[in-house]
Amino acid sequence: MNWRRVKNWLGIGVIVTLSLFAVAPVLSVVVSIYAAGAAAIASLGGLATFLTAEPPDPFATSGGVGPLLAGTLYMTALGAAAGILVGFPIGIYIGEFKRDKLSHVARGAVNMLVEFPTIAMGLFVYGMFSMVRGDVNSVLAPLSRDLSSVLGGWVTWFVGPLDFYNAYIGAAALAIVMIPYVALFTASAYASIDQPLREAAYSLSGREYKAVFTVLRKVVWRAVLASFLLGTAKIAGETAPLFFTALGNHYYAPFTGPTGAVTLWIYEAAQSSYKVQVDSAYGAAAVLLTVVLALFILAKLLGRGR
Amino acid sequence: MLGLLLLLFLGFYAVSVAALIFLKFRWGMRVVGLAAVLILGSIAVMFAVYSAPALARYGLSLFTTADWDPGAERYGLLSAIVGTLISSALAIAVAMPLAVSAAVAINEFLPSQVRWVVASLLDLTAAMPTVIYGLWGRDVLGPALAAGLNALGSWLLGAEPVRTPLNLLTAGVLLAVMITPYAAAIIREGYGLIPRQIEEAIYAVGATRFEAVLIKLRYIKQYVAGGFFLALGRAMGETAAVAMVVGGNYVRLVLNPVDPGITISSLIALQFPNAANYLYMTPVLYAAALTLVLMGLVINGVALYLLYRWQV
Amino acid sequence: MNMDRKLVAVVAVAVLAVAAVGVWLMSSPQMAPSPTATSSATQTTATASQSATSTATSHPVLSGTVTGAGATFPLPQIQRWSTLFREYTGGKVVVNYQGVGSGAGQSKFLNREIDFAGSDIPLTPQNYEKLKGLVYQFPEIAGSIVVAYNVPEIAYSKTGKYLNLTAEVIAKIYMGEVKQWCDPQIKALNPALADKLPCRDIIAVHRSDGSGTTAYFTLWLAKAYKPWGDAVGWGLTVKWPVDQTGRGVGGQGNPGVASAVEKTEYSVGYIEYAYYALNKKKYDDIGGIAYIRNDNDGKWYLPLPEMVQMGLSAGLERYRQKYGAYPKPDEDWNAVIQELANPPRGYPLSALSFFIVWKDYSAAGYPDAAAKAQLVREFMRYVLTTGQQSVVEGYIALPQELAQIGLSAVSQIKP
C-alpha cells in the first residue's frame, strides 16, 4: 500500500470534513434565519409592508423595518465610504512598505484595533463628538438654513445642527470598526504581489503613487474589492457601536437626531417576550442579509464586466 | 473652541496626506500609516484617562482579584481576564483548522462556478447581526454541546461534567463559528493569489493533491498568520454574542471551560448600561477596556518578535 | 525646480483653502459660545396651542418629538403607549424611547441629552442630591417577578402542583446554603411533593447584566430575610454568593434567564411575569413557578395582577402610616420602595418602573423648553390615565393612589 497515497486520501478527507464543519453551522444559521424570517414577514403583512412600516409594538398585528432599514442603509453607506477611504491607504502602507519600521508598528496598531470591543468604538466617537458638538453645530446651523432655502425643507433631514445622538456619529463609529478590516485585507493583497510584477509596475509608471494606486491596484483589485464588501457587510451587521452614537429610533426621523438601525431593533426585539416583536427581529435579519447579498451580487456583476 | 481645533487638525491632516502623496509619495504613505497609530493611540488614551479614577482607587488589585460587588464598590477583573484568554484560545484552536480547511476546500475541490456561491455565502455570515449568533448559541449550540459532552462523560467517566449550557466552552465554540469566515476569507484570498507557475511546479515534481495543499499553505503562511490574528482579534473583541452565552460569573476564578465565566468584552457590554448608577463602575469598565488593549499589545509584541526571528 | 514650484503651488492652495474656511466661519453669526446644555430635539417643529374649548373629550393641539431612554423593563409597554399617543394626537407627536439601561438613562437625562428618563429604580442617592428640587420622579407601570424552576419530577403538568417557597429558602439557595432540591427545608414547605424532590444540585440562575428585576428581587430578599440584607444587600447588580460555589449562572436579559432555566435541568431563576405568562405551557412542563409566602400575613400567593396590586397598595399604605402622608414626586423614592417591598399583604415580589422629568424645562436649559414641557406633560398625563387601561399583557397597572402621585406632579411641569 502506497503510504503517500493513503496520506493523500486521509488528508483530503480531513480537509473536507473539517470544511463541512466550518461551513455547516453558519449556513444552517443563515437558512434558519431565512426560514423564520420569511414566515415572519408573511405574518406581519407581506414584504412591501415590512420594508416600509414601523416596527411593531406588542399589540400590533403588522409592522416592519422601514425607518430601521433607512437608518442602516444611510449609516452603512457613509461608514463604509469613510472606512474605505481611510482603511485602503493604511492597508497599502502596511502591505507595500514592508521595510519601514513604522509599517510594522502600524500593522500592530491595526491588529489591535480589531481586538477592541466594538462598544468601545462607539464610546470613543461619542466622547470625541461631545467635545466638538457645539462648534460643529455653529457651522451646520447656518449651512442648513442656506441650503434649505435653496433646495427645500427636506435638506434639514440630512444637514442641520446635530443632536447628541445622530446618524453621522453612528456612521463614524462604524467607519472606525471597518478601518482595520479593510486595512488588513488590503495589506495581505498588496503583500502577495510578486516582486517582478512590482518592479515592472514601478518602472513603467511615472509617479510612485500611480504605480501603487493604479497599476498594482489593478493586479489585486479582486482581493481589494472583496475586502470592501466584507467590511461593509460586517458593519451592516454591527450593533454595539450604535448604542451610544445613533441611540435608536422606532420612527422615521431626521438623520441629525437619534436614528434607528436594523441591528438595534433586532437586539431589542429578539429579547422581547412578545411573539410579534420576536418575529419581526427574524424578518429584519433576513432583510439585512438579503441587502448584503444583493451588494455582493452587484459587485460580482460589475466585476464581470471589467 | 476645542472642537474647531480638532476639526482644523483633521482637515490639515487630510490635506497634507493628499499633497504628500502626490509629491513625496513615501512620506505621504508614512503619514497615512501614522494615522492608524494615532487612531489607536487616541482610543487608548481615552480609555486611560477615563479609567484613572479606578486605577487610583484600586491599583493593581483590580487586575489580580475576581470580584464584582457594585453595592460595596468592590471590583476585580481577574475572572474576566482569564475568561477572555480561555475562550479566545478555545475559539482560535477550533477555528483555525476549520478556516484553513474551508479555504482549501473552496479553492481546491469546488468547480469554479460553485466556488463563488459558497465563498459569498461564507462572507455573508460576516453581516449576520451578532445578536442572532448569540440567540443561536444560547438556544441551539449550548444545549447541543452540553448534551453531547454529558453523554460522552457519562459513557467514559460515569459523571456529567456540564451542568449548564452557559459556559466558557459554549462561548469559545460560538466564537469559533463566528470567526472562521474571517480567517477563511483571508486565507482564501492568499490561496487565490498563488502564481500559476508555482502551482505547476508543485505538480511537476510529483506531489499528491494533499501534499500540494500543504506546500501551498506553507507558501502563503503569512496569510495564514494574517487570518490567525484577524480571527484572534475578533474573538477577543466580540461582545453581544458572548454576553448571551458565557454564563455571567464575575466573582470566581473559573479555569474549567464547562463552568460559567465571563470575558472582558462581554463584561463591558453587560454592565455598562447601568454603570452610571455607581460611583466607580464606569472607570472600572474603562480599565477593563484598557486591559484588553494591553493584552493585545502583548500578543502583537510577541508576534512581531517571532516574525523578526523567523524572517532573519 | 519643477518639483519645488509644484510644492509651493500645492501648499499655497491648501493654505488658501483653510483660510477661506476660516473666514467663512468667522463671518457666520453663530460663532457665540454654544450653551453647555442643549436638548435633543433641536429641529422639533413643536407648536403647542391649547384648543379654545377644553372640554373633557378634547385635547390640546400638539406636534413634535419627545426622546426618552432608560430602563428596558417597561420598554414594550412604553412602545405601546407611544403608538397610542401618536394616534391620540392625530399622528403629530412621536415619542421615541430606547432601552439603554436605567443607569445610562439617568446619566443621559442629567446631561440634558434626552427629555425624560425611564429608570427601574429611583434616582440613586448621589443623583438625588444633585437634582433635589429640580425633578419629579414617579412610577408609571408595575410588574411582578416570578420564581421559576426546572425540576421535571415535580413539573406542574405532571403533579398539578406548584412548589411553595419562602424568602428565606430562596435567599439560602442564592447564598449557596441550600444546595439540593431534596433539602429538608424545601421538603418542609412542600409535604405533598417531598418524596418526589430529587437529590440534585440546585443551579441558581440570576441576571448577568444590571437590571431592575434583580433590584426588586434582591430588595425583597433583603427585607424579608435579614441575613441576605446583611451579607449581600440589593441593587441592579449584586455579588451572588452562590456564584462562588460554581452553582450560579448568569443569563442576559429576562429571556436569557428564562432560557437558562428552560435549558438547565434542576435550575431555579427569577424572571419577569410577562415572560412566564406568555410561555406558560413551556414552564409548566418542565417545572413551574413558585407560590411565594408573604411572611407578614403568612399567606401563599401566586403572581396574579390582583395579588400584585394588593401588595402595592398595602405597601403604600404602610408608607403613609409610617411617614404621615403619601410620597411626593419630588422626594427621595428610595425610602418609598423600601416600604413597597415585602408589603403587609399581597404578592410580595412586585416591581416598579419610574419616569424622571424636569420640574422646569427652561431652567434646566432646554432650548425649546415651552414646547418640550407641553409635550412631556401631555404624554405623561396620557400614560397615567388612559394609558393605565392599555396595559400590555404581563405588565400590571398601577393602583389608583400610586398613579395619582405622578398625575399631581405632571400638571406642574413648567414652563
mmCIF file with all atom_site columns, C-alpha atoms in Angstrom, chain A residues 54-59 126 133-135 138-139 141-143 145 161 163-165 207 243-244 247-251 254 256-258 265 267-268 271-274 277, chain C residues 6 24-25 28 30 34 38-43 67 75-76 79-80 82-83 86 94-98 100 108 111-113 252-253 255 274-275 278 391-393 395:
data_model
loop_
_atom_site.group_PDB
_atom_site.id
_atom_site.type_symbol
_atom_site.label_atom_id
_atom_site.label_alt_id
_atom_site.label_comp_id
_atom_site.label_asym_id
_atom_site.label_entity_id
_atom_site.label_seq_id
_atom_site.pdbx_PDB_ins_code
_atom_site.Cartn_x
_atom_site.Cartn_y
_atom_site.Cartn_z
_atom_site.occupancy
_atom_site.B_iso_or_equiv
_atom_site.pdbx_formal_charge
_atom_site.auth_seq_id
_atom_site.auth_comp_id
_atom_site.auth_asym_id
_atom_site.auth_atom_id
_atom_site.pdbx_PDB_model_num
ATOM 1  C CA . GLU A 1 54  ? -42.501 50.992 11.507  1.00 0.00 ? 54  GLU A CA 1
ATOM 2  C CA . PRO A 1 55  ? -41.505 48.282 13.968  1.00 0.00 ? 55  PRO A CA 1
ATOM 3  C CA . PRO A 1 56  ? -44.438 46.639 15.746  1.00 0.00 ? 56  PRO A CA 1
ATOM 4  C CA . ASP A 1 57  ? -45.345 47.248 19.341  1.00 0.00 ? 57  ASP A CA 1
ATOM 5  C CA . PRO A 1 58  ? -46.529 44.261 21.379  1.00 0.00 ? 58  PRO A CA 1
ATOM 6  C CA . PHE A 1 59  ? -50.152 44.645 20.326  1.00 0.00 ? 59  PHE A CA 1
ATOM 7  C CA . TYR A 1 126 ? -19.321 59.775 21.459  1.00 0.00 ? 126 TYR A CA 1
ATOM 8  C CA . ARG A 1 133 ? -20.552 69.287 19.087  1.00 0.00 ? 133 ARG A CA 1
ATOM 9  C CA . GLY A 1 134 ? -21.078 72.941 19.857  1.00 0.00 ? 134 GLY A CA 1
ATOM 10 C CA . ASP A 1 135 ? -18.594 74.120 17.282  1.00 0.00 ? 135 ASP A CA 1
ATOM 11 C CA . SER A 1 138 ? -22.360 76.504 14.896  1.00 0.00 ? 138 SER A CA 1
ATOM 12 C CA . VAL A 1 139 ? -21.266 75.716 11.359  1.00 0.00 ? 139 VAL A CA 1
ATOM 13 C CA . ALA A 1 141 ? -26.958 75.595 11.562  1.00 0.00 ? 141 ALA A CA 1
ATOM 14 C CA . PRO A 1 142 ? -26.369 78.413 9.064   1.00 0.00 ? 142 PRO A CA 1
ATOM 15 C CA . LEU A 1 143 ? -25.329 75.893 6.429   1.00 0.00 ? 143 LEU A CA 1
ATOM 16 C CA . ARG A 1 145 ? -30.527 77.296 6.598   1.00 0.00 ? 145 ARG A CA 1
ATOM 17 C CA . PRO A 1 161 ? -27.464 71.080 13.840  1.00 0.00 ? 161 PRO A CA 1
ATOM 18 C CA . ASP A 1 163 ? -28.334 66.241 18.304  1.00 0.00 ? 163 ASP A CA 1
ATOM 19 C CA . PHE A 1 164 ? -26.372 64.405 20.969  1.00 0.00 ? 164 PHE A CA 1
ATOM 20 C CA . TYR A 1 165 ? -27.260 61.233 19.113  1.00 0.00 ? 165 TYR A CA 1
ATOM 21 C CA . ARG A 1 207 ? 4.953   58.659 -10.419 1.00 0.00 ? 207 ARG A CA 1
ATOM 22 C CA . PHE A 1 243 ? -25.752 52.118 21.149  1.00 0.00 ? 243 PHE A CA 1
ATOM 23 C CA . PHE A 1 244 ? -24.239 55.355 22.318  1.00 0.00 ? 244 PHE A CA 1
ATOM 24 C CA . LEU A 1 247 ? -29.171 55.641 20.075  1.00 0.00 ? 247 LEU A CA 1
ATOM 25 C CA . GLY A 1 248 ? -32.012 54.190 18.041  1.00 0.00 ? 248 GLY A CA 1
ATOM 26 C CA . ASN A 1 249 ? -35.395 55.311 16.817  1.00 0.00 ? 249 ASN A CA 1
ATOM 27 C CA . HIS A 1 250 ? -38.616 53.497 16.088  1.00 0.00 ? 250 HIS A CA 1
ATOM 28 C CA . TYR A 1 251 ? -39.839 56.211 13.743  1.00 0.00 ? 251 TYR A CA 1
ATOM 29 C CA . PRO A 1 254 ? -34.117 63.313 10.540  1.00 0.00 ? 254 PRO A CA 1
ATOM 30 C CA . THR A 1 256 ? -29.443 64.687 12.548  1.00 0.00 ? 256 THR A CA 1
ATOM 31 C CA . GLY A 1 257 ? -31.194 63.108 15.506  1.00 0.00 ? 257 GLY A CA 1
ATOM 32 C CA . PRO A 1 258 ? -31.442 59.635 17.034  1.00 0.00 ? 258 PRO A CA 1
ATOM 33 C CA . TRP A 1 265 ? -34.080 46.664 16.561  1.00 0.00 ? 265 TRP A CA 1
ATOM 34 C CA . TYR A 1 267 ? -31.148 43.461 19.649  1.00 0.00 ? 267 TYR A CA 1
ATOM 35 C CA . GLU A 1 268 ? -34.220 44.920 21.287  1.00 0.00 ? 268 GLU A CA 1
ATOM 36 C CA . GLN A 1 271 ? -35.102 39.768 23.734  1.00 0.00 ? 271 GLN A CA 1
ATOM 37 C CA . SER A 1 272 ? -38.746 40.686 23.862  1.00 0.00 ? 272 SER A CA 1
ATOM 38 C CA . SER A 1 273 ? -41.349 38.378 25.317  1.00 0.00 ? 273 SER A CA 1
ATOM 39 C CA . TYR A 1 274 ? -43.855 39.203 22.600  1.00 0.00 ? 274 TYR A CA 1
ATOM 40 C CA . GLN A 1 277 ? -41.661 41.504 18.048  1.00 0.00 ? 277 GLN A CA 1
ATOM 41 C CA . LYS C 2 6   ? 4.630   72.485 -7.666  1.00 0.00 ? 6   LYS C CA 1
ATOM 42 C CA . TRP C 2 24  ? -16.417 81.889 6.353   1.00 0.00 ? 24  TRP C CA 1
ATOM 43 C CA . LEU C 2 25  ? -16.622 80.530 9.877   1.00 0.00 ? 25  LEU C CA 1
ATOM 44 C CA . SER C 2 28  ? -21.076 83.329 10.411  1.00 0.00 ? 28  SER C CA 1
ATOM 45 C CA . GLN C 2 30  ? -23.354 81.678 15.143  1.00 0.00 ? 30  GLN C CA 1
ATOM 46 C CA . SER C 2 34  ? -22.617 77.426 22.472  1.00 0.00 ? 34  SER C CA 1
ATOM 47 C CA . THR C 2 38  ? -28.822 71.797 24.840  1.00 0.00 ? 38  THR C CA 1
ATOM 48 C CA . SER C 2 39  ? -31.731 69.496 24.409  1.00 0.00 ? 39  SER C CA 1
ATOM 49 C CA . SER C 2 40  ? -32.069 66.799 21.867  1.00 0.00 ? 40  SER C CA 1
ATOM 50 C CA . ALA C 2 41  ? -34.895 67.965 19.686  1.00 0.00 ? 41  ALA C CA 1
ATOM 51 C CA . THR C 2 42  ? -33.304 70.982 18.102  1.00 0.00 ? 42  THR C CA 1
ATOM 52 C CA . GLN C 2 43  ? -35.214 70.507 14.902  1.00 0.00 ? 43  GLN C CA 1
ATOM 53 C CA . THR C 2 67  ? -36.928 61.466 23.223  1.00 0.00 ? 67  THR C CA 1
ATOM 54 C CA . LEU C 2 75  ? -39.845 49.033 27.011  1.00 0.00 ? 75  LEU C CA 1
ATOM 55 C CA . PRO C 2 76  ? -42.664 47.140 25.289  1.00 0.00 ? 76  PRO C CA 1
ATOM 56 C CA . GLN C 2 79  ? -43.696 51.434 22.929  1.00 0.00 ? 79  GLN C CA 1
ATOM 57 C CA . ARG C 2 80  ? -47.375 50.611 23.101  1.00 0.00 ? 80  ARG C CA 1
ATOM 58 C CA . SER C 2 82  ? -46.090 55.714 22.165  1.00 0.00 ? 82  SER C CA 1
ATOM 59 C CA . THR C 2 83  ? -48.170 54.204 19.367  1.00 0.00 ? 83  THR C CA 1
ATOM 60 C CA . ARG C 2 86  ? -49.464 59.152 18.361  1.00 0.00 ? 86  ARG C CA 1
ATOM 61 C CA . VAL C 2 94  ? -43.715 60.962 18.214  1.00 0.00 ? 94  VAL C CA 1
ATOM 62 C CA . VAL C 2 95  ? -42.307 59.585 21.440  1.00 0.00 ? 95  VAL C CA 1
ATOM 63 C CA . ASN C 2 96  ? -39.073 57.734 20.858  1.00 0.00 ? 96  ASN C CA 1
ATOM 64 C CA . TYR C 2 97  ? -37.938 55.667 23.817  1.00 0.00 ? 97  TYR C CA 1
ATOM 65 C CA . GLN C 2 98  ? -34.846 53.479 23.733  1.00 0.00 ? 98  GLN C CA 1
ATOM 66 C CA . VAL C 2 100 ? -30.290 51.662 27.131  1.00 0.00 ? 100 VAL C CA 1
ATOM 67 C CA . LYS C 2 108 ? -28.224 60.938 29.756  1.00 0.00 ? 108 LYS C CA 1
ATOM 68 C CA . ASN C 2 111 ? -26.715 65.703 30.717  1.00 0.00 ? 111 ASN C CA 1
ATOM 69 C CA . ARG C 2 112 ? -29.911 67.069 29.182  1.00 0.00 ? 112 ARG C CA 1
ATOM 70 C CA . GLU C 2 113 ? -29.422 64.779 26.215  1.00 0.00 ? 113 GLU C CA 1
ATOM 71 C CA . GLN C 2 252 ? -28.506 38.134 29.814  1.00 0.00 ? 252 GLN C CA 1
ATOM 72 C CA . GLY C 2 253 ? -31.853 39.776 29.986  1.00 0.00 ? 253 GLY C CA 1
ATOM 73 C CA . PRO C 2 255 ? -35.239 35.987 28.098  1.00 0.00 ? 255 PRO C CA 1
ATOM 74 C CA . ALA C 2 274 ? -44.594 38.753 31.349  1.00 0.00 ? 274 ALA C CA 1
ATOM 75 C CA . TYR C 2 275 ? -42.148 36.195 30.164  1.00 0.00 ? 275 TYR C CA 1
ATOM 76 C CA . LEU C 2 278 ? -46.630 34.266 27.548  1.00 0.00 ? 278 LEU C CA 1
ATOM 77 C CA . VAL C 2 391 ? -51.621 47.638 29.744  1.00 0.00 ? 391 VAL C CA 1
ATOM 78 C CA . VAL C 2 392 ? -49.680 45.114 27.721  1.00 0.00 ? 392 VAL C CA 1
ATOM 79 C CA . GLU C 2 393 ? -50.016 41.523 28.832  1.00 0.00 ? 393 GLU C CA 1
ATOM 80 C CA . TYR C 2 395 ? -47.498 44.258 32.987  1.00 0.00 ? 395 TYR C CA 1
#
